[in-house]
Short mmCIF file of C-alpha atoms (C1' of nucleotides) in Angstrom, two decimals:
data_model
loop_
_atom_site.label_atom_id
_atom_site.label_comp_id
_atom_site.label_asym_id
_atom_site.label_seq_id
_atom_site.Cartn_x
_atom_site.Cartn_y
_atom_site.Cartn_z
CA UNK A 244 0.06 -0.10 0.01
CA UNK A 245 1.51 3.44 -1.00
CA UNK A 246 0.47 6.90 -0.53
CA UNK A 247 0.95 9.57 -3.15
CA UNK A 248 -0.35 13.17 -3.79
CA UNK A 249 -2.44 12.79 -0.58
CA UNK A 250 -4.15 9.44 -1.63
CA UNK A 251 -3.58 6.01 -1.05
CA UNK A 252 -3.31 3.19 -3.53
CA UNK A 253 -3.44 -0.50 -2.89
CA UNK A 254 -3.06 -1.38 -6.35
CA UNK A 255 -0.65 0.41 -8.96
CA UNK A 256 -2.89 0.61 -11.80
CA UNK A 257 -4.95 3.15 -9.97
CA UNK A 258 -2.23 5.94 -9.71
CA UNK A 259 -1.37 5.29 -13.58
CA UNK A 260 -5.14 6.01 -14.24
CA UNK A 261 -5.09 9.01 -11.87
CA UNK A 262 -2.28 10.73 -14.09
CA UNK A 263 -3.25 9.57 -17.36
CA UNK A 264 -7.23 9.21 -16.99
CA UNK A 265 -9.90 11.89 -18.41
CA UNK A 266 -10.92 12.61 -21.21
CA UNK A 267 -8.01 14.64 -22.52
CA UNK A 268 -4.91 13.68 -20.30
CA UNK A 269 -3.42 11.04 -22.13
CA UNK A 270 -4.07 12.82 -25.60
CA UNK A 271 -2.02 15.79 -24.56
CA UNK A 272 0.79 14.05 -23.38
CA UNK A 273 0.88 12.00 -26.24
CA UNK A 274 0.85 14.40 -28.64
CA UNK A 275 3.74 16.23 -26.58
CA UNK A 276 5.46 13.14 -26.72
CA UNK A 277 5.80 13.49 -30.59
CA UNK A 278 7.10 16.90 -30.49
CA UNK A 279 7.53 20.54 -28.68
CA UNK A 280 4.30 22.39 -29.16
CA UNK A 281 3.12 25.59 -28.07
CA UNK A 282 0.23 26.15 -26.26
CA UNK A 283 -2.04 27.12 -29.43
CA UNK A 284 -0.64 24.48 -31.36
CA UNK A 285 -1.56 21.88 -28.48
CA UNK A 286 -5.08 23.59 -28.55
CA UNK A 287 -5.34 22.99 -32.40
CA UNK A 288 -4.03 19.60 -32.42
CA UNK A 289 -6.05 18.26 -29.59
CA UNK A 290 -9.79 18.47 -31.50
CA UNK A 291 -12.89 20.35 -29.42
CA UNK A 292 -10.43 21.00 -26.25
CA UNK A 293 -10.93 24.24 -24.37
CA UNK A 294 -8.01 26.69 -22.94
CA UNK A 295 -9.19 26.40 -19.63
CA UNK A 296 -9.20 22.88 -19.65
CA UNK A 297 -6.03 22.50 -21.42
CA UNK A 298 -4.47 25.01 -18.80
CA UNK A 299 -5.50 22.90 -16.08
CA UNK A 300 -4.00 19.48 -17.43
CA UNK A 301 -0.63 21.15 -18.27
CA UNK A 302 -0.61 22.48 -15.08
CA UNK A 303 -0.91 18.85 -13.75
CA UNK A 304 1.20 17.20 -16.05
CA UNK A 305 3.90 19.97 -15.09
CA UNK A 306 3.26 19.58 -11.12
CA UNK A 307 3.94 15.96 -11.76
CA UNK A 308 7.39 16.65 -13.42
CA UNK A 309 6.23 14.62 -16.42
CA UNK A 310 6.20 18.02 -18.75
CA UNK A 311 8.08 20.86 -18.86
CA UNK A 312 7.12 24.81 -19.59
CA UNK A 313 8.87 27.27 -21.22
CA UNK A 314 8.35 30.84 -21.74
CA UNK A 315 10.00 33.17 -24.09
CA UNK A 316 9.76 36.54 -23.05
CA UNK A 317 8.64 37.72 -26.39
CA UNK A 318 5.39 39.87 -27.59
CA UNK A 319 3.40 38.19 -28.16
CA UNK A 320 4.18 35.49 -25.86
CA UNK A 321 5.64 32.39 -26.86
CA UNK A 322 5.09 29.48 -24.31
CA UNK A 323 6.60 25.72 -25.53
CA UNK A 324 5.89 22.37 -23.73
CA UNK A 325 7.95 19.19 -23.63
CA UNK A 326 7.99 16.21 -21.96
CA UNK A 327 10.90 15.66 -19.59
CA UNK A 328 13.07 12.36 -19.04
CA UNK A 329 10.55 11.31 -16.60
CA UNK A 330 7.91 12.27 -19.05
CA UNK A 331 9.49 9.35 -21.28
CA UNK A 332 9.04 6.67 -19.08
CA UNK A 333 5.36 7.42 -18.85
CA UNK A 334 5.22 7.74 -22.81
CA UNK A 335 6.13 4.25 -23.11
CA UNK A 336 3.08 3.19 -21.69
CA UNK A 337 1.15 5.41 -24.07
CA UNK A 338 3.31 4.11 -26.85
CA UNK A 339 1.65 0.64 -25.73
CA UNK A 340 -1.79 2.35 -25.85
CA UNK A 341 -1.63 3.54 -29.05
CA UNK A 342 -0.72 0.41 -30.27
CA UNK A 343 -3.27 -1.62 -29.03
CA UNK A 344 -5.73 1.05 -30.09
CA UNK A 345 -4.54 1.13 -33.38
CA UNK A 346 -4.95 -2.30 -33.97
CA UNK A 347 -8.41 -2.95 -32.33
CA UNK A 348 -9.30 0.01 -34.40
CA UNK A 349 -8.00 -1.90 -37.47
CA UNK A 350 -9.79 -5.00 -36.13
CA UNK A 351 -13.14 -3.73 -35.25
CA UNK A 352 -13.72 -0.14 -36.32
CA UNK A 353 -15.01 1.39 -39.44
CA UNK A 354 -12.44 3.39 -41.53
CA UNK A 355 -13.90 6.85 -42.08
CA UNK B 46 -9.84 8.51 -38.67
CA UNK B 47 -11.85 5.35 -37.58
CA UNK B 48 -15.64 4.91 -36.15
CA UNK B 49 -16.10 2.50 -33.58
CA UNK B 50 -19.33 1.96 -30.88
CA UNK B 51 -20.81 4.63 -32.52
CA UNK B 52 -18.12 7.38 -31.84
CA UNK B 53 -15.16 9.15 -34.23
CA UNK B 54 -11.52 8.42 -33.45
CA UNK B 55 -8.82 10.49 -34.54
CA UNK B 56 -6.32 9.08 -32.34
CA UNK B 57 -5.93 5.42 -31.26
CA UNK B 58 -4.98 6.54 -27.75
CA UNK B 59 -8.83 7.77 -27.22
CA UNK B 60 -10.25 4.57 -28.05
CA UNK B 61 -8.07 2.74 -25.31
CA UNK B 62 -9.11 5.20 -22.93
CA UNK B 63 -12.78 5.13 -23.72
CA UNK B 64 -12.46 1.28 -22.60
CA UNK B 65 -10.16 1.67 -19.75
CA UNK B 66 -10.78 5.06 -18.53
CA UNK B 67 -12.42 5.76 -15.37
CA UNK B 68 -12.33 5.18 -12.03
CA UNK B 69 -13.30 1.35 -11.99
CA UNK B 70 -12.65 -0.49 -15.36
CA UNK B 71 -9.08 -0.82 -15.72
CA UNK B 72 -8.99 -1.99 -11.99
CA UNK B 73 -11.95 -4.75 -12.56
CA UNK B 74 -10.58 -5.69 -15.74
CA UNK B 75 -7.01 -6.17 -14.10
CA UNK B 76 -8.64 -8.46 -11.30
CA UNK B 77 -10.26 -10.39 -13.66
CA UNK B 78 -6.56 -11.11 -15.50
CA UNK B 79 -5.16 -12.63 -12.59
CA UNK B 80 -7.63 -15.03 -11.86
CA UNK B 81 -11.70 -16.01 -12.72
CA UNK B 82 -13.89 -14.45 -10.26
CA UNK B 83 -17.36 -14.22 -8.75
CA UNK B 84 -19.34 -11.24 -8.71
CA UNK B 85 -18.88 -10.93 -5.20
CA UNK B 86 -15.41 -11.42 -5.34
CA UNK B 87 -14.65 -8.65 -7.20
CA UNK B 88 -16.81 -6.45 -5.24
CA UNK B 89 -14.73 -7.33 -2.10
CA UNK B 90 -11.35 -7.30 -4.35
CA UNK B 91 -12.37 -3.82 -5.48
CA UNK B 92 -12.23 -1.59 -2.70
CA UNK B 93 -15.38 0.41 -2.40
CA UNK B 94 -17.08 -0.11 -5.64
CA UNK B 95 -20.87 -0.60 -5.48
CA UNK B 96 -23.01 -3.28 -7.02
CA UNK B 97 -24.88 -0.87 -9.64
CA UNK B 98 -21.35 0.70 -10.86
CA UNK B 99 -19.48 -2.76 -10.83
CA UNK B 100 -22.65 -4.36 -12.75
CA UNK B 101 -21.95 -1.78 -15.51
CA UNK B 102 -18.81 -1.71 -16.39
CA UNK B 103 -19.23 -5.62 -16.15
CA UNK B 104 -21.61 -5.42 -18.88
CA UNK B 105 -19.91 -2.95 -20.64
CA UNK B 106 -16.24 -5.23 -20.89
CA UNK B 107 -18.42 -8.11 -22.02
CA UNK B 108 -20.55 -6.24 -24.75
CA UNK B 109 -16.79 -5.53 -25.89
CA UNK B 110 -15.86 -9.04 -25.84
CA UNK B 111 -13.25 -8.18 -23.39
CA UNK B 112 -14.67 -10.51 -20.51
CA UNK B 113 -17.05 -13.66 -20.25
CA UNK B 114 -19.88 -14.04 -18.01
CA UNK B 115 -20.95 -17.71 -16.75
CA UNK B 116 -23.95 -18.54 -15.11
CA UNK B 117 -24.81 -21.63 -13.03
CA UNK B 118 -28.12 -22.82 -12.34
CA UNK B 119 -27.55 -23.13 -8.92
CA UNK B 120 -29.28 -21.68 -5.63
CA UNK B 121 -28.11 -19.51 -4.49
CA UNK B 122 -26.78 -18.63 -7.99
CA UNK B 123 -23.12 -18.37 -9.13
CA UNK B 124 -21.89 -16.20 -11.89
CA UNK B 125 -18.43 -16.10 -12.74
CA UNK B 126 -16.29 -13.77 -14.82
CA UNK B 127 -13.29 -14.04 -16.88
CA UNK B 128 -11.54 -12.46 -19.83
CA UNK B 129 -11.80 -14.22 -23.42
CA UNK B 130 -8.74 -14.33 -25.78
CA UNK B 131 -9.29 -11.03 -27.21
CA UNK B 132 -9.22 -9.66 -23.37
CA UNK B 133 -5.82 -11.20 -22.83
CA UNK B 134 -4.66 -8.70 -25.57
CA UNK B 135 -5.84 -6.08 -23.67
CA UNK B 136 -4.43 -7.11 -20.65
CA UNK B 137 -0.88 -6.52 -21.92
CA UNK B 138 -1.55 -2.89 -21.75
CA UNK B 139 -2.95 -3.30 -18.29
CA UNK B 140 0.35 -4.78 -17.18
CA UNK B 141 2.41 -2.25 -18.65
CA UNK B 142 0.29 0.03 -16.55
CA UNK B 143 0.80 -1.82 -13.44
CA UNK B 144 4.38 -1.99 -13.77
CA UNK B 145 5.10 1.74 -15.01
CA UNK B 146 2.59 2.60 -11.73
CA UNK B 147 4.38 0.11 -9.15
CA UNK B 148 7.79 1.88 -10.27
CA UNK B 149 6.51 5.55 -9.97
CA UNK B 150 5.01 4.49 -6.38
CA UNK B 151 8.30 2.60 -5.36
CA UNK B 152 10.15 6.07 -6.29
CA UNK B 153 7.97 8.40 -5.33
CA UNK B 154 5.10 7.30 -3.24
CA UNK B 155 5.15 6.60 0.75
CA UNK B 156 4.98 3.30 1.90
CA UNK B 157 2.19 3.30 4.47
"C1'" DC C 255 -0.47 34.53 -27.84
"C1'" DA C 256 -1.72 32.68 -23.81
"C1'" DG C 257 -3.44 32.38 -20.47
"C1'" DT C 258 -7.98 33.81 -16.35
"C1'" DA C 259 -12.41 33.87 -14.77
"C1'" DT C 260 -17.27 32.73 -14.24
"C1'" DC C 261 -20.80 30.20 -14.98
"C1'" DC C 262 -23.42 26.12 -15.85
"C1'" DA C 263 -24.03 21.30 -17.99
"C1'" DT C 264 -23.70 16.26 -17.33
"C1'" DG C 265 -22.24 12.05 -16.46
"C1'" DG C 266 -19.70 8.97 -13.58
"C1'" DC C 267 -20.14 7.62 -9.20
"C1'" DG C 268 -22.41 6.64 -4.53
"C1'" DA C 269 -26.18 4.96 -1.36
"C1'" DT C 270 -29.73 2.84 -0.34
"C1'" DA C 271 -33.40 -0.46 -0.64
"C1'" DC C 272 -35.72 -4.03 -2.93
"C1'" DT C 273 -35.95 -8.89 -5.85
"C1'" DG C 274 -35.59 -13.98 -8.42
"C1'" DC D 130 -25.81 -14.29 -4.57
"C1'" DA D 131 -26.14 -11.69 -7.86
"C1'" DG D 132 -27.99 -8.30 -9.43
"C1'" DT D 133 -32.49 -3.74 -10.36
"C1'" DA D 134 -34.21 0.14 -9.50
"C1'" DT D 135 -34.17 5.08 -7.57
"C1'" DC D 136 -32.59 9.46 -6.25
"C1'" DG D 137 -29.10 12.60 -5.85
"C1'" DC D 138 -24.39 14.53 -5.99
"C1'" DC D 139 -20.16 16.38 -7.31
"C1'" DA D 140 -16.04 16.19 -9.98
"C1'" DT D 141 -14.84 16.87 -14.94
"C1'" DG D 142 -15.44 19.43 -18.45
"C1'" DG D 143 -17.57 23.37 -21.75
"C1'" DA D 144 -19.15 28.18 -23.18
"C1'" DT D 145 -18.21 32.43 -23.08
"C1'" DA D 146 -16.05 36.86 -22.00
"C1'" DC D 147 -12.06 39.26 -20.39
"C1'" DT D 148 -6.63 40.44 -19.76
"C1'" DG D 149 -1.31 41.08 -19.63
#
DNA sequence: CAGTATCCATGGCGATACTG
DNA sequence: CAGTATCGCCATGGATACTG
């Protein structure tokens, strides 16, 4: 039994889901795993997400040390997000999920 | 771009999260991956889940063909759930998530 | 451009009671 | 034992307007 971030975990699956779960987090993180992206680029690439929600998730991921936020002192402002070395470990999990999802959709989905 | 179960997917990660996401589904499925379990056993092993929610998730997983429901015509009734061969593929994803979560909690969690 | 600030909607989940 | 049936909450997310 472990405690992390103020919560108790009996099973390790739970913490993984708490970090990657929800409607958007895994998606945001996976795209950042492909390349460094600006805030606005992320909003375009993740279809339909609002600024508010995107901001929240980016903050969480940064707080967990999985991504890094780099601010360029320019006008207009530029902010780039990228994954950390700690994030790269987590990205391997996402890669497995992505591969399974691809095979699954290939087998059971309808191409449109 | 794929469609499955009436929903469109741009990124395969999304379908994986739709199947495994939420507070309980991955946990239920992972425990079934360890061994065949009865309804009541599942309720005991998954801490705090209600019958209603457990029933809902089991139905979803069964509908997706990931688990199997076997009813024994006895009194009192006995129902056993187990994963299918299709579910075993998905279980590999869960195993990766479990391993990452375990390493993560070992590194950053507090043992209690 | 990259966010905050508000307000509002919804569906996943919880609690409890009941049943074949 | 293995579920249904209700009822209700609340965290997550959506829409829109505003700002440094």
